[in-house]
mmCIF file of C-alpha atoms in Angstrom:
data_model
loop_
_atom_site.group_PDB
_atom_site.id
_atom_site.type_symbol
_atom_site.label_atom_id
_atom_site.label_comp_id
_atom_site.label_asym_id
_atom_site.label_seq_id
_atom_site.Cartn_x
_atom_site.Cartn_y
_atom_site.Cartn_z
ATOM 1 C CA GLY N 283 -17.437 -33.707 20.740
ATOM 2 C CA LEU N 284 -15.941 -30.483 22.574
ATOM 3 C CA GLN N 285 -12.705 -30.633 23.799
ATOM 4 C CA ASP N 286 -11.968 -28.911 27.430
ATOM 5 C CA THR N 287 -8.567 -27.434 25.973
ATOM 6 C CA PRO N 288 -7.577 -23.851 27.379
ATOM 7 C CA ALA N 289 -7.623 -20.775 25.252
ATOM 8 C CA LYS N 290 -4.453 -20.887 23.097
ATOM 9 C CA GLN N 291 -3.003 -17.425 24.872
ATOM 10 C CA ASP N 292 -3.176 -19.719 28.209
ATOM 11 C CA THR N 293 -1.388 -22.281 26.774
ATOM 12 C CA GLU N 294 1.758 -19.979 25.633
ATOM 13 C CA PRO N 295 4.598 -19.739 27.759
ATOM 14 C CA SER N 296 4.503 -16.440 29.870
ATOM 15 C CA THR N 297 7.563 -14.507 29.573
ATOM 16 C CA PRO N 298 7.092 -11.145 31.279
ATOM 17 C CA VAL N 299 10.681 -10.086 29.722
ATOM 18 C CA SER N 300 9.369 -10.386 26.277
ATOM 19 C CA LYS N 301 6.808 -7.888 25.816
ATOM 20 C CA PRO N 302 6.113 -6.061 22.403
ATOM 21 C CA ILE N 303 8.541 -3.819 20.770
ATOM 22 C CA VAL N 304 6.564 -1.551 19.609
ATOM 23 C CA ASP N 305 2.568 -1.632 19.489
ATOM 24 C CA ILE N 306 2.143 -2.646 15.994
ATOM 25 C CA PRO N 307 -1.105 -1.322 14.451
ATOM 26 C CA THR N 308 -3.273 -3.329 12.155
ATOM 27 C CA GLU N 309 -3.808 -0.466 9.558
ATOM 28 C CA PHE N 310 -1.403 1.989 8.024
ATOM 29 C CA ALA N 311 -2.098 5.596 7.167
ATOM 30 C CA TYR N 312 -0.997 7.022 4.343
ATOM 31 C CA SER N 313 1.711 9.779 5.675
ATOM 32 C CA ASN N 314 2.804 11.253 2.329
ATOM 33 C CA PRO N 315 0.219 13.818 1.305
ATOM 34 C CA MET N 316 0.282 13.055 -2.818
ATOM 35 C CA ALA N 317 -0.321 9.313 -2.074
ATOM 36 C CA LYS N 318 -2.925 10.045 0.617
ATOM 37 C CA ASP N 319 -4.587 11.822 -2.185
ATOM 38 C CA ASN N 320 -4.135 9.291 -5.187
ATOM 39 C CA SER N 321 -5.362 6.716 -2.735
ATOM 40 C CA ASP N 322 -8.547 8.628 -1.821
ATOM 41 C CA LYS N 323 -9.107 9.466 -5.532
ATOM 42 C CA ALA N 324 -8.545 5.748 -6.372
ATOM 43 C CA ALA N 325 -11.071 4.660 -3.598
ATOM 44 C CA ALA N 326 -13.922 7.050 -5.172
ATOM 45 C CA LEU N 327 -13.071 5.670 -8.965
ATOM 46 C CA ASP N 328 -13.382 2.103 -7.256
ATOM 47 C CA LYS N 329 -16.506 2.923 -5.333
ATOM 48 C CA GLU N 330 -18.363 4.644 -8.911
ATOM 49 C CA ALA N 331 -17.185 1.331 -10.588
ATOM 50 C CA GLU N 332 -18.838 -1.206 -8.128
ATOM 51 C CA SER N 333 -22.201 0.961 -8.487
ATOM 52 C CA MET N 334 -22.053 0.759 -12.331
ATOM 53 C CA LEU N 335 -21.245 -3.364 -12.156
ATOM 54 C CA ALA N 336 -24.227 -3.296 -9.711
ATOM 55 C CA GLU N 337 -26.626 -1.399 -12.239
ATOM 56 C CA SER N 338 -25.489 -3.578 -15.060
ATOM 57 C CA LYS N 339 -26.147 -6.927 -13.303
ATOM 58 C CA ALA N 340 -29.429 -5.220 -12.229
ATOM 59 C CA LEU N 341 -30.251 -4.488 -16.148
ATOM 60 C CA LYS N 342 -29.144 -7.816 -17.201
ATOM 61 C CA GLU N 343 -32.082 -9.510 -14.955
ATOM 62 C CA GLN N 344 -34.368 -7.522 -16.038
ATOM 63 C CA ALA N 345 -33.412 -8.031 -19.704
ATOM 64 C CA LEU N 346 -34.203 -11.687 -19.114
ATOM 65 C CA LEU N 347 -37.606 -10.928 -18.297
ATOM 66 C CA GLN N 348 -37.946 -8.643 -21.468
ATOM 67 C CA ASN N 349 -40.565 -10.601 -23.839
ATOM 68 C CA ASP N 350 -39.698 -7.804 -26.668
ATOM 69 C CA VAL N 351 -36.775 -9.020 -28.583
ATOM 70 C CA THR N 352 -35.518 -5.901 -29.871
ATOM 71 C CA GLU N 353 -36.117 -4.309 -26.103
ATOM 72 C CA LYS N 354 -34.260 -7.461 -24.576
ATOM 73 C CA ASN N 355 -31.069 -6.622 -26.948
ATOM 74 C CA SER N 356 -31.115 -3.542 -26.435
ATOM 75 C CA MET N 357 -30.796 -3.745 -22.507
ATOM 76 C CA PHE N 358 -28.292 -6.362 -22.928
ATOM 77 C CA THR N 359 -26.180 -4.106 -25.195
ATOM 78 C CA LYS N 360 -26.392 -1.236 -22.494
ATOM 79 C CA ALA N 361 -25.470 -3.538 -19.618
ATOM 80 C CA ASP N 362 -22.513 -4.809 -21.384
ATOM 81 C CA ASP N 363 -21.234 -1.137 -22.480
ATOM 82 C CA MET N 364 -21.892 -0.524 -18.648
ATOM 83 C CA GLN N 365 -19.961 -3.123 -17.598
ATOM 84 C CA HIS N 366 -17.024 -2.373 -19.735
ATOM 85 C CA ALA N 367 -17.018 1.543 -18.727
ATOM 86 C CA ALA N 368 -17.142 0.026 -14.951
ATOM 87 C CA GLU N 369 -14.462 -2.473 -15.368
ATOM 88 C CA SER N 370 -11.907 0.429 -16.951
ATOM 89 C CA LYS N 371 -12.950 2.755 -14.144
ATOM 90 C CA LYS N 372 -11.856 -0.044 -12.127
ATOM 91 C CA MET N 373 -9.017 -0.613 -13.996
ATOM 92 C CA GLU N 374 -8.183 3.195 -13.856
ATOM 93 C CA ALA N 375 -8.392 3.040 -9.757
ATOM 94 C CA SER N 376 -6.181 0.117 -9.547
ATOM 95 C CA GLN N 377 -3.493 2.201 -11.945
ATOM 96 C CA LEU N 378 -4.237 5.329 -9.032
ATOM 97 C CA GLN N 379 -3.682 3.334 -5.941
ATOM 98 C CA GLY N 380 -0.629 1.756 -7.464
ATOM 99 C CA THR N 381 0.961 5.202 -8.149
ATOM 100 C CA ALA N 382 -0.124 6.178 -4.373
ATOM 101 C CA ASN N 383 1.668 3.020 -3.177
ATOM 102 C CA VAL N 384 4.737 3.413 -4.805
ATOM 103 C CA THR N 385 4.767 7.323 -3.425
ATOM 104 C CA GLU N 386 4.159 5.965 -0.086
ATOM 105 C CA TYR N 387 6.872 3.402 -0.041
ATOM 106 C CA ARG N 388 9.386 5.516 -1.581
ATOM 107 C CA ASN N 389 8.282 8.339 0.947
ATOM 108 C CA ASN N 390 8.712 5.410 3.893
ATOM 109 C CA LYS N 391 12.082 4.135 2.296
ATOM 110 C CA SER N 392 13.820 7.805 2.306
ATOM 111 C CA ILE N 393 12.677 7.739 6.426
ATOM 112 C CA ILE N 394 14.158 4.297 6.933
ATOM 113 C CA ASP N 395 17.241 4.852 5.362
ATOM 114 C CA GLN N 396 18.049 8.184 7.447
ATOM 115 C CA TYR N 397 16.895 6.108 10.401
ATOM 116 C CA ALA N 398 19.393 2.851 9.576
ATOM 117 C CA ASN N 399 22.230 5.310 9.056
ATOM 118 C CA ALA N 400 21.789 7.428 12.034
ATOM 119 C CA GLY N 401 22.008 5.774 15.940
ATOM 120 C CA SER N 402 22.954 2.568 17.191
ATOM 121 C CA VAL N 403 22.445 -0.820 16.107
ATOM 122 C CA ASN N 404 20.532 -2.959 18.868
ATOM 123 C CA ASP N 405 17.788 -6.009 19.311
ATOM 124 C CA GLN N 406 15.067 -3.336 18.333
ATOM 125 C CA THR N 407 16.543 -2.063 15.259
ATOM 126 C CA SER N 408 17.300 -5.438 13.854
ATOM 127 C CA VAL N 409 13.953 -6.497 14.279
ATOM 128 C CA ALA N 410 12.946 -3.046 12.190
ATOM 129 C CA ASP N 411 15.652 -4.109 9.715
ATOM 130 C CA LEU N 412 14.223 -7.480 9.148
ATOM 131 C CA MET N 413 10.685 -5.991 8.669
ATOM 132 C CA ASN N 414 12.007 -3.614 6.217
ATOM 133 C CA ASP N 415 13.729 -6.618 4.236
ATOM 134 C CA ASP N 416 10.105 -8.270 4.332
ATOM 135 C CA ALA N 417 9.065 -4.889 2.795
ATOM 136 C CA LYS N 418 11.012 -4.990 -0.116
ATOM 137 C CA LEU N 419 10.502 -8.530 -0.846
ATOM 138 C CA TYR N 420 6.262 -7.831 -0.842
ATOM 139 C CA PHE N 421 7.056 -4.690 -2.800
ATOM 140 C CA GLU N 422 8.994 -6.079 -5.716
ATOM 141 C CA LYS N 423 6.424 -9.097 -5.657
ATOM 142 C CA ALA N 424 3.863 -6.372 -6.346
ATOM 143 C CA GLN N 425 5.779 -4.809 -8.924
ATOM 144 C CA ASN N 426 6.197 -7.962 -10.866
ATOM 145 C CA SER N 427 2.429 -8.556 -10.633
ATOM 146 C CA ARG N 428 1.868 -4.994 -12.054
ATOM 147 C CA LYS N 429 4.654 -5.991 -14.700
ATOM 148 C CA ALA N 430 2.422 -9.071 -15.741
ATOM 149 C CA ALA N 431 -0.956 -7.264 -15.773
ATOM 150 C CA ALA N 432 0.168 -5.203 -18.684
ATOM 151 C CA THR N 433 0.982 -8.465 -20.774
ATOM 152 C CA PHE N 434 -2.452 -9.989 -19.740
ATOM 153 C CA GLU N 435 -5.070 -10.181 -22.755
ATOM 154 C CA THR N 436 -8.466 -10.297 -20.524
ATOM 155 C CA ASN N 437 -10.012 -7.966 -18.037
ATOM 156 C CA PHE N 438 -10.378 -10.416 -15.383
ATOM 157 C CA ALA N 439 -6.666 -11.892 -15.421
ATOM 158 C CA LYS N 440 -5.610 -8.044 -15.472
ATOM 159 C CA GLN N 441 -7.489 -7.102 -12.445
ATOM 160 C CA THR N 442 -6.514 -9.955 -10.891
ATOM 161 C CA ALA N 443 -2.831 -9.078 -10.778
ATOM 162 C CA LEU N 444 -3.355 -5.499 -10.393
ATOM 163 C CA ASP N 445 -5.570 -6.678 -6.924
ATOM 164 C CA ASP N 446 -2.676 -9.168 -6.013
ATOM 165 C CA ALA N 447 -0.157 -6.283 -6.356
ATOM 166 C CA ASN N 448 -2.119 -3.671 -4.305
ATOM 167 C CA LYS N 449 -2.356 -6.466 -1.525
ATOM 168 C CA ASN N 450 1.150 -6.900 -1.375
ATOM 169 C CA GLU N 451 1.928 -3.299 -1.660
ATOM 170 C CA GLN N 452 -0.182 -2.674 1.422
ATOM 171 C CA ILE N 453 1.899 -5.668 3.490
ATOM 172 C CA ALA N 454 5.084 -3.685 2.527
ATOM 173 C CA LEU N 455 3.492 -0.297 3.365
ATOM 174 C CA GLN N 456 2.542 -1.694 6.882
ATOM 175 C CA LYS N 457 5.864 -3.572 7.204
ATOM 176 C CA GLN N 458 7.573 -0.326 6.864
ATOM 177 C CA SER N 459 5.516 1.582 9.014
ATOM 178 C CA ASN N 460 5.923 -0.938 11.917
ATOM 179 C CA ALA N 461 9.907 -0.365 11.534
ATOM 180 C CA ILE N 462 9.454 3.285 11.400
ATOM 181 C CA ALA N 463 7.550 3.092 14.574
ATOM 182 C CA ILE N 464 10.331 0.960 16.004
ATOM 183 C CA TYR N 465 13.294 3.420 14.700
ATOM 184 C CA LYS N 466 11.441 6.639 16.218
ATOM 185 C CA LYS N 467 10.989 4.955 19.746
ATOM 186 C CA ASN N 468 14.823 3.898 19.742
ATOM 187 C CA ASN N 469 16.193 7.175 17.904
ATOM 188 C CA PRO N 470 13.317 9.596 18.848
ATOM 189 C CA LYS N 471 16.057 12.856 18.471
ATOM 190 C CA LEU N 472 16.359 12.058 14.690
ATOM 191 C CA VAL N 473 14.974 14.878 12.641
ATOM 192 C CA VAL N 474 13.632 13.170 9.600
ATOM 193 C CA ARG N 475 14.152 15.175 6.140
ATOM 194 C CA PRO N 476 11.613 15.266 3.965
ATOM 195 C CA MET N 477 11.820 13.164 0.296
ATOM 196 C CA SER N 478 14.214 14.612 -2.457
ATOM 197 C CA THR N 479 11.486 14.847 -4.681
ATOM 198 C CA ASP N 480 9.139 17.014 -2.440
ATOM 199 C CA LEU N 481 12.336 19.326 -1.727
ATOM 200 C CA ALA N 482 12.119 19.949 -5.230
ATOM 201 C CA VAL N 483 8.877 21.473 -4.778
ATOM 202 C CA THR N 484 10.158 23.585 -2.084
ATOM 203 C CA LYS N 485 10.399 27.343 -2.539
ATOM 204 C CA PRO N 486 13.990 28.194 -3.725
ATOM 205 C CA GLY N 487 16.446 29.914 -1.323
ATOM 206 C CA THR N 488 14.912 28.516 1.669
ATOM 207 C CA THR N 489 17.117 26.297 4.175
ATOM 208 C CA ASN N 490 16.070 22.878 4.755
ATOM 209 C CA PRO N 491 15.273 23.120 8.299
ATOM 210 C CA ALA N 492 16.958 19.939 9.339
ATOM 211 C CA THR N 493 20.191 21.346 8.683
ATOM 212 C CA THR N 494 19.798 23.453 12.086
ATOM 213 C CA ASN N 495 19.867 19.677 14.274
ATOM 214 C CA ASP N 496 23.412 19.199 14.756
ATOM 215 C CA ASN N 497 24.007 15.695 13.928
ATOM 216 C CA THR N 498 21.848 15.533 10.676
ATOM 217 C CA THR N 499 23.696 18.227 8.912
ATOM 218 C CA THR N 500 25.232 15.464 7.107
ATOM 219 C CA PRO N 501 23.383 14.280 3.803
ATOM 220 C CA VAL N 502 22.278 10.654 3.880
ATOM 221 C CA ASP N 503 24.328 8.438 1.587
ATOM 222 C CA ALA N 504 22.553 5.191 1.156
ATOM 223 C CA THR N 505 25.681 3.455 -0.542
ATOM 224 C CA GLN N 506 27.248 3.929 2.762
ATOM 225 C CA LYS N 507 24.959 1.166 4.471
ATOM 226 C CA THR N 508 26.687 -2.018 3.969
ATOM 227 C CA GLU N 509 23.962 -4.972 2.759
ATOM 228 C CA GLY N 510 23.850 -7.643 5.105
#
């Protein structure tokens, strides 16, 4: 029967001191414009693929009811062709989503490195560091899935591996975004410089605005950060 156990949150010990370090959003948004663009394109492709798959399925159902053998076969062939086209479109969407995720990940990593090399270490930044370490693990796992996908024979196996990779990349990006939120709160004055690949795109001769800020003139050297 039903037990009169109080809801879980009531039984948690209430410690007024430990309130969450940062409000963690459940969904992150792509902050890099290139990543966002590719992610949007991937979503559009995926939507097209889904409607093609639905159409293919409907056509197969119609074919089953068709008495004329020639007509039946032609419908099945058409449905199969549509399914293959949808599957390769879905694959294309997954690759594009992967490109978006890698771009966003690198962009976030560049931001995190700048925060990690500036400002003091405290309990909050330690939490952010842990989140960042987690992000690295999930991202690495995802890249292994993507490599594996390339070696698989069947379309189903490939797509499953790519979906798995995307899931882990999303987790990595979420963790990075949470880490960045903590770093920002901890060091609000830091002027974050854009990722170096973006710098290459800016017009030559323009000075990087970040150099006007006193304590950010020294370029970030990731090698200085001691691995711990």
